[in-house]
Coordinates of C-alpha atoms and ligand atoms in Angstrom, one line a residue:
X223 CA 37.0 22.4 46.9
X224 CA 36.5 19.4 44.8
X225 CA 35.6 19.9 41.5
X226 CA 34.1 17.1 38.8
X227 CA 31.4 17.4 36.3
X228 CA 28.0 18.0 38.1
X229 CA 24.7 16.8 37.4
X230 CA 23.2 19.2 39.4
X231 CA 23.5 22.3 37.5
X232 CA 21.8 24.2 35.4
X233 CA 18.3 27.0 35.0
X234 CA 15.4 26.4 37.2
X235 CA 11.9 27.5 36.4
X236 CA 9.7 26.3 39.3
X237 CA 10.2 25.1 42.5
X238 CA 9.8 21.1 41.2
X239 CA 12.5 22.0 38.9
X240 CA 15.0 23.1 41.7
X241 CA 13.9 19.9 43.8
X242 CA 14.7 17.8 40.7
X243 CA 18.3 19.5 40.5
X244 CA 19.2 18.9 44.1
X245 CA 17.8 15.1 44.1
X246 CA 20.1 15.0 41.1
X247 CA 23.5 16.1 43.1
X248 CA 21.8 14.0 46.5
X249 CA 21.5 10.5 43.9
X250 CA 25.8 11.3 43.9
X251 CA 26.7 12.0 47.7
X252 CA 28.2 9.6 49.5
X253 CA 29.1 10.1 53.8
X254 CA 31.7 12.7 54.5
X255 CA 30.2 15.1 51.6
X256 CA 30.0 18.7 52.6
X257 CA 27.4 20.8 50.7
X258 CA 27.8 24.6 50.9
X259 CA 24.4 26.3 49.9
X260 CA 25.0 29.6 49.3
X261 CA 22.0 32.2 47.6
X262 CA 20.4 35.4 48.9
X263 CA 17.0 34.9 50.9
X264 CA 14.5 32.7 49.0
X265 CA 17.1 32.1 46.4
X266 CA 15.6 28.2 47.2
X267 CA 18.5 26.7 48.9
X268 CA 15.4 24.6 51.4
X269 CA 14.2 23.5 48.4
X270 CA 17.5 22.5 46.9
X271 CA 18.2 20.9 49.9
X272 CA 14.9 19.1 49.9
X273 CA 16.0 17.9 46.6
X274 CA 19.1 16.5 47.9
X275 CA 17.2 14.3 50.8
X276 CA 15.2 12.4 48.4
X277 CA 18.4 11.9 46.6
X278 CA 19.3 10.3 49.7
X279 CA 16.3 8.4 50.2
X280 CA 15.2 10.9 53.2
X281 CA 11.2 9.8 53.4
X282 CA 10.3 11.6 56.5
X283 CA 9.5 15.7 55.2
X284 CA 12.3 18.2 55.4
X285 CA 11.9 21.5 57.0
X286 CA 13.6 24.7 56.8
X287 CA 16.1 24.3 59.9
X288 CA 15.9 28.2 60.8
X289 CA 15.3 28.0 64.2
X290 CA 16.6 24.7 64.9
X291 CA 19.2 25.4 62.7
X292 CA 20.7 22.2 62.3
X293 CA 18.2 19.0 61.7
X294 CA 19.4 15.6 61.5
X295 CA 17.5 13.3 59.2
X296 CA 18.1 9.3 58.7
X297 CA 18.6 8.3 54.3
X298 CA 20.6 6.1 52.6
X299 CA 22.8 7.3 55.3
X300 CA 23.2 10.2 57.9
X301 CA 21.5 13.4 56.7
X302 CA 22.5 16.6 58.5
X303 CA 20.7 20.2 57.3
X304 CA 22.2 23.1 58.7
X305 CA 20.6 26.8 58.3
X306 CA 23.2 29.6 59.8
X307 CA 21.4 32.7 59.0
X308 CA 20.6 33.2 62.7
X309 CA 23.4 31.7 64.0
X310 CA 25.2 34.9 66.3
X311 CA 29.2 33.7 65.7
X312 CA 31.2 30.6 66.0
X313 CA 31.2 29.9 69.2
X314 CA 27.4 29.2 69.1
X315 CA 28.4 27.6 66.4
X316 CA 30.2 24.6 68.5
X317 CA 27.5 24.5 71.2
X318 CA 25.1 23.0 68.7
X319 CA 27.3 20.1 67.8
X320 CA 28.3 21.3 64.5
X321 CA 31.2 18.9 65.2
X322 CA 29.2 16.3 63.6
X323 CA 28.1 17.9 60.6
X324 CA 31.6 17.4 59.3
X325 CA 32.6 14.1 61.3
X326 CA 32.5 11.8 57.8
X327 CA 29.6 9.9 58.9
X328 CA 26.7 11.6 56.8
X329 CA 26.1 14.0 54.3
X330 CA 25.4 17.9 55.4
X331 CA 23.9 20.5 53.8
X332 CA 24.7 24.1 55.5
X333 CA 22.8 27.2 54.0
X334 CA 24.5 30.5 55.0
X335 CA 28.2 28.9 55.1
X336 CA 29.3 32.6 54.8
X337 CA 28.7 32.6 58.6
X338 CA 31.5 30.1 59.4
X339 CA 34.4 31.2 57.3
X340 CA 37.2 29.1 57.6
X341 CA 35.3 26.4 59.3
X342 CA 34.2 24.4 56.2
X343 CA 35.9 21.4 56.1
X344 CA 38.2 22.4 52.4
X345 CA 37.0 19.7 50.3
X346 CA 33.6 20.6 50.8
X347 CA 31.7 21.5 47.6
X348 CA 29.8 25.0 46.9
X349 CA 26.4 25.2 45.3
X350 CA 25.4 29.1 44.5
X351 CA 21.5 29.6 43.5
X352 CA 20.8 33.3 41.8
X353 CA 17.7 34.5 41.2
X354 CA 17.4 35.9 37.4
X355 CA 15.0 38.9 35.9
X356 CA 12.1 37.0 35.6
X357 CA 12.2 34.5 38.6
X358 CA 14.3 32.2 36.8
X359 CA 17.1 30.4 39.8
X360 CA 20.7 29.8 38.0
X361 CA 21.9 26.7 40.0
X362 CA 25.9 26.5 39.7
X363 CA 28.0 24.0 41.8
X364 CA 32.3 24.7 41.8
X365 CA 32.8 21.5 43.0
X366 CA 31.6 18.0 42.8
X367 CA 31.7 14.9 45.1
X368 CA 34.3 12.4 43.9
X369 CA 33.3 9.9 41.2
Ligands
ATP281 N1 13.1 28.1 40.0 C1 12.2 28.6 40.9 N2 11.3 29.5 40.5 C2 10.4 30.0 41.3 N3 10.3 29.8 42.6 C3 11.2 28.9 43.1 C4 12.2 28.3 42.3 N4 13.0 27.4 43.0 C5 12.5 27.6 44.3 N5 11.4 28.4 44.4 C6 10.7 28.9 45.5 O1 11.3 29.9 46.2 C7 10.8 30.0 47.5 C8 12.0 30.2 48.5 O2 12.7 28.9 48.5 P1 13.5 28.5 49.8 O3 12.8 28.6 51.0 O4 14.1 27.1 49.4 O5 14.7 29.6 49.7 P2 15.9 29.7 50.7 O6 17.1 30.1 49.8 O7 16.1 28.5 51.5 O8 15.5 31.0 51.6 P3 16.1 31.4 53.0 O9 17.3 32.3 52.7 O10 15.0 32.2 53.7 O11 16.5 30.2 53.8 C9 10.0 28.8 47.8 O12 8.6 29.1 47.7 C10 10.4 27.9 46.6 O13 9.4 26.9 46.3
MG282 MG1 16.3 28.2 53.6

């Protein structure tokens, strides 16, 4: 995993909040960056990824891929969102072309990457979203995309 200073983390109080924190971390990426979203369900990892599109410079809306699972979107460059909760194993896996998710030539976002072990491409970077007492989200990111 890489790891640099982020300017994506940090307490969210609202769902704007959360958008704010992932346009934040999207303003950074560059082609080749590998997001892993990880946070239970309706942690706001769509939203976070939402956040990272207009970073991007994504115009056209972002949806929640979780039937699709993996939605390609055109920004400042390539924008691929993945969604794996449904995804059955890793064969499936390669039948959606997940090959391109980590060919270098956009940025990808994958929610669930617990799904894949061992397929994340290692320099990838995590992003974890918990869900405090009151509602609060705790955004943390282990690794960063190079400076
Ligand atoms: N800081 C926050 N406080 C309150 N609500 C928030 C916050 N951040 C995001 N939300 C809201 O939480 C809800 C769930 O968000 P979202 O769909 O992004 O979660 P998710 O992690 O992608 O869920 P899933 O596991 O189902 O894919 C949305 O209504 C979103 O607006
Ligand atoms: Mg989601």
């Amino acid at each position: 995993m890489k790891t640099v200073d982020s300017p994506a983390e940090g307490l969210s109080f609202s769902a704007e909040e959360t958008l704010s924190l992932g346009e934040a971390l999207g303003r950074s990426l560059k082609p080749g960056d590998v997001v892993a979203l990880k946070g239970s369900l309706g942690a706001g990892k769509t939203c976070f990824a939402k956040g990272i599109a207009l970073g991007l410079g994504v115009r056209e809306e972002v949806t929640s891929p979780s039937y699709t699972i993996i939605s390609e979107y055109e920004g400042n460059c390539p924008f691929r969102h993945a969604d794996l909760y449904r995804l059955k194993g890793i064969d499936e896996f390669a039948l959606l072309g997940a090959d391109e998710l980590f060919d270098g030539s956009g940025v990808s976002v994958i929610e669930w990457p617990e799904k894949i072990p061992g397929a994340l491409p290692p320099d990838s970077f995590l992003v974890e979203i918990s869900i405090g007492e009151d509602g609060r989200r705790l955004i943390r990111q282990s690794g960063g995309p190079p400076k």
